[in-house]
mmCIF file of C-alpha atoms in Angstrom:
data_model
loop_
_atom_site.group_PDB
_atom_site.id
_atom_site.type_symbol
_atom_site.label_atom_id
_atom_site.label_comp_id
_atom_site.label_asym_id
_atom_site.label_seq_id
_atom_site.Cartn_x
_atom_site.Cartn_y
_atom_site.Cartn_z
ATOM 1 C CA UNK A 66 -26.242 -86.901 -23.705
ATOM 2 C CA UNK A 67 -24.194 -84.190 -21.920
ATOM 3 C CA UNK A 68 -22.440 -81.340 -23.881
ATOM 4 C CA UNK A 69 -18.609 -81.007 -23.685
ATOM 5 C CA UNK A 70 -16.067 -78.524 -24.101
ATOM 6 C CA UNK A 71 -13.182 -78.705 -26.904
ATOM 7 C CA UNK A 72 -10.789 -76.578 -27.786
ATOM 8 C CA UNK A 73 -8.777 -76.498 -31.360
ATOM 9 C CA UNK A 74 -5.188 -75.223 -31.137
ATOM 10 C CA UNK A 75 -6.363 -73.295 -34.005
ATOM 11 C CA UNK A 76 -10.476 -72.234 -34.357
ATOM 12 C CA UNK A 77 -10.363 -71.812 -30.559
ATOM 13 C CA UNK A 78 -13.198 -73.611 -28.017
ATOM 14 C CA UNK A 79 -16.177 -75.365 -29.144
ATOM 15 C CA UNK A 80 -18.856 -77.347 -28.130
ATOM 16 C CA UNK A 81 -20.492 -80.790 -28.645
ATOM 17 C CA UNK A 82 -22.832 -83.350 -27.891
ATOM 18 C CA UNK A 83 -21.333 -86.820 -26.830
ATOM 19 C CA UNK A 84 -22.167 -90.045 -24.911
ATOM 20 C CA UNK A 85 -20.574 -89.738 -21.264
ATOM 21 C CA UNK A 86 -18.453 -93.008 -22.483
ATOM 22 C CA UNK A 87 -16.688 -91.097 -25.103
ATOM 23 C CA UNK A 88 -16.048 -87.364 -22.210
ATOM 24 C CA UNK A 89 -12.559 -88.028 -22.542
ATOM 25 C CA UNK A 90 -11.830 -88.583 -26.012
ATOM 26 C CA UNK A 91 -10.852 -86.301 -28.501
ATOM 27 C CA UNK A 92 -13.195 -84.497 -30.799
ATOM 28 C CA UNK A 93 -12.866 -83.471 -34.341
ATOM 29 C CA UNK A 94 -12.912 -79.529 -34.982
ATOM 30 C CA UNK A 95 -16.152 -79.053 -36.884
ATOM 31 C CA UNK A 96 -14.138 -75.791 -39.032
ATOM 32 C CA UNK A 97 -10.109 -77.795 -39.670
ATOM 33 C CA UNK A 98 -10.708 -81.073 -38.924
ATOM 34 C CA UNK A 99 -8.320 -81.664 -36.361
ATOM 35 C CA UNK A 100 -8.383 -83.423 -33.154
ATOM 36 C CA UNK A 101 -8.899 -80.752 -30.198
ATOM 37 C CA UNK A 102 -8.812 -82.342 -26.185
ATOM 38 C CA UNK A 103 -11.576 -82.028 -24.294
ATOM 39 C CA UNK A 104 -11.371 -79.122 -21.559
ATOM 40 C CA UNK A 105 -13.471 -77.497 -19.202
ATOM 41 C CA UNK A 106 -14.149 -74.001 -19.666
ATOM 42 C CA UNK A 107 -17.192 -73.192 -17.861
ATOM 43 C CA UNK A 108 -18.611 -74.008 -15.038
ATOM 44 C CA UNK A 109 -21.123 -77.137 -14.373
ATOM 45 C CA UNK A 110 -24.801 -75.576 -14.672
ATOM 46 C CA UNK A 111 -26.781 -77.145 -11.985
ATOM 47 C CA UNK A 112 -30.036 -75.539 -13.250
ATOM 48 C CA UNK A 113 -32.258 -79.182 -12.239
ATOM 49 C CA UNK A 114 -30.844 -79.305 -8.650
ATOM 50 C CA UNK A 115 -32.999 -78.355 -6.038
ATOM 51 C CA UNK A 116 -32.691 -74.876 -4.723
ATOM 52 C CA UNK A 117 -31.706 -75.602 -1.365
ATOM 53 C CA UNK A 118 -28.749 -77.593 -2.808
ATOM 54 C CA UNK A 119 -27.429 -74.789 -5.216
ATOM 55 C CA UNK A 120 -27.258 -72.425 -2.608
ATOM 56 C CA UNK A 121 -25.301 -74.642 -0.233
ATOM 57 C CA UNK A 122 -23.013 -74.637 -3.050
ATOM 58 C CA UNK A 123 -22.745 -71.354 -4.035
ATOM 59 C CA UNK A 124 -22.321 -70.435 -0.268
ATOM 60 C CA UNK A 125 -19.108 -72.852 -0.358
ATOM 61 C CA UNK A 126 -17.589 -71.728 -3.284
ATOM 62 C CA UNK A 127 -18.109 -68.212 -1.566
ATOM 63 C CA UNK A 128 -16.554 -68.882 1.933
ATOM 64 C CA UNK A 129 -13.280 -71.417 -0.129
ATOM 65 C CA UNK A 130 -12.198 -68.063 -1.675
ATOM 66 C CA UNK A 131 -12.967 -65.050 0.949
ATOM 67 C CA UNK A 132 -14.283 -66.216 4.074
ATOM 68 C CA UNK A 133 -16.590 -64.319 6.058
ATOM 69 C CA UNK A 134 -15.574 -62.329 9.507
ATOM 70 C CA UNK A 135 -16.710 -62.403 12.128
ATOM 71 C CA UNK A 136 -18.597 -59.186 12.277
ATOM 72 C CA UNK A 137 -19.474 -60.084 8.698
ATOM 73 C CA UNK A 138 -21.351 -63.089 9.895
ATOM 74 C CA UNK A 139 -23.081 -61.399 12.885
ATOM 75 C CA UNK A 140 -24.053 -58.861 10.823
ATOM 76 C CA UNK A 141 -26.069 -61.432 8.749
ATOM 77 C CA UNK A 142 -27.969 -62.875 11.445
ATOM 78 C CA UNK A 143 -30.176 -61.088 13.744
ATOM 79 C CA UNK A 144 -30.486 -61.286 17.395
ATOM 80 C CA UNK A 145 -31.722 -64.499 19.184
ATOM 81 C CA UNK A 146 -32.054 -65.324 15.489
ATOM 82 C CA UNK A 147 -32.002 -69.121 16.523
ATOM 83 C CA UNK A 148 -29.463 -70.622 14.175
ATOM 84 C CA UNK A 149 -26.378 -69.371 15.700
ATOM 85 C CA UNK A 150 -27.071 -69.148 18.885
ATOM 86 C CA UNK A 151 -25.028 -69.340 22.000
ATOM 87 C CA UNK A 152 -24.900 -70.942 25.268
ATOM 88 C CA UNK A 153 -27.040 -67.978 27.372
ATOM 89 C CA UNK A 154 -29.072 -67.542 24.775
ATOM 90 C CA UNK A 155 -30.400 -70.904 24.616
ATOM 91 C CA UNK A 156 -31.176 -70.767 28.516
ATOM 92 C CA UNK A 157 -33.874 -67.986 27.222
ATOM 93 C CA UNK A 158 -35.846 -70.051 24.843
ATOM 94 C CA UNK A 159 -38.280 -71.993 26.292
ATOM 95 C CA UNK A 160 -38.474 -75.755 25.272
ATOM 96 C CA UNK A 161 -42.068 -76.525 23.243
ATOM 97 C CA UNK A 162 -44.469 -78.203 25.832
ATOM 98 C CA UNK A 163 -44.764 -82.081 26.143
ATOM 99 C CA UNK A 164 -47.993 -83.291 24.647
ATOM 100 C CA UNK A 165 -49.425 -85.292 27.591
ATOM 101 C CA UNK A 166 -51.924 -87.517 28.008
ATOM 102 C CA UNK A 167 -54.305 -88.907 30.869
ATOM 103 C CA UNK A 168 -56.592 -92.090 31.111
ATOM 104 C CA UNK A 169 -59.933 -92.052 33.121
ATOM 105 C CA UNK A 170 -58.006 -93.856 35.983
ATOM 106 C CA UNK A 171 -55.698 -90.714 35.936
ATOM 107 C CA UNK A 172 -52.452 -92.704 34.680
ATOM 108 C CA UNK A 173 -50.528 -89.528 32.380
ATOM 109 C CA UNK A 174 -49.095 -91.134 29.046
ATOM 110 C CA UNK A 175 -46.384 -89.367 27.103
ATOM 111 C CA UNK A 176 -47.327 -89.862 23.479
ATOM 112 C CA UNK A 177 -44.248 -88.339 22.256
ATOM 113 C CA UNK A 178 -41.856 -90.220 24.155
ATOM 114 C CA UNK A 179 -39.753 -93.731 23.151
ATOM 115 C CA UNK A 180 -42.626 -96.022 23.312
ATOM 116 C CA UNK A 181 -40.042 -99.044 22.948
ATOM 117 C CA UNK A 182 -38.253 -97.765 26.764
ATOM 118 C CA UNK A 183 -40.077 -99.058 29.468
ATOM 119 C CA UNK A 184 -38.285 -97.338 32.355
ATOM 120 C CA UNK A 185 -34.965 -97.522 34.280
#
């Protein structure tokens, strides 16, 4: 069950643990006794995400509020760094060899290519 946020007019925020079918409900103040609406205080911890994930995130909630310049960007990335690379640069790079093969007639086979394209 997750925890949720309440907060009494009068004892201020607290917290509890609820079924997700009751999240917008009100809760009972455990100190007066009164009803207090849910709200959302903090943010969502996404400690069991994968890491990859929670930095994509964190790097959007960065760039919605202060995006970065240009310079600020470059600055980040090396040169010929590969990710962010331009046209001219990617005439430099040098595409990975094909794997070929060769029967003992001499016929070459490509095992990498689409085997299910026969030719044009």
């Amino acid at each position: 069950m997750p925890v949720y946020e309440y907060l009494c007019d009068d004892c201020g925020p607290f917290k509890d643990l609820r079924p997700m079918s009751e999240c917008d409900d009100p809760q009972v103040c455990p100190q007066c006794e009164i009803m207090a609406p849910r709200v959302i205080l903090t943010a969502p911890n996404f400690f069991c995400m994968p890491s990859e994930t929670r930095k994509a995130h964190a790097v959007n909630e960065r760039s919605t509020h202060a995006p970065q310049t240009l310079a600020q960007y470059k600055a980040s990335h090396g040169p010929g760094c590969g990710c962010c690379s331009t046209g001219k640069n990617l005439s430099d790079k040098k595409k990975p060899a094909r794997l070929v093969t060769k029967t003992r007639s001499g016929a070459k086979g490509f095992p990498t290519a689409r085997p299910w394209m026969i030719s044009h």
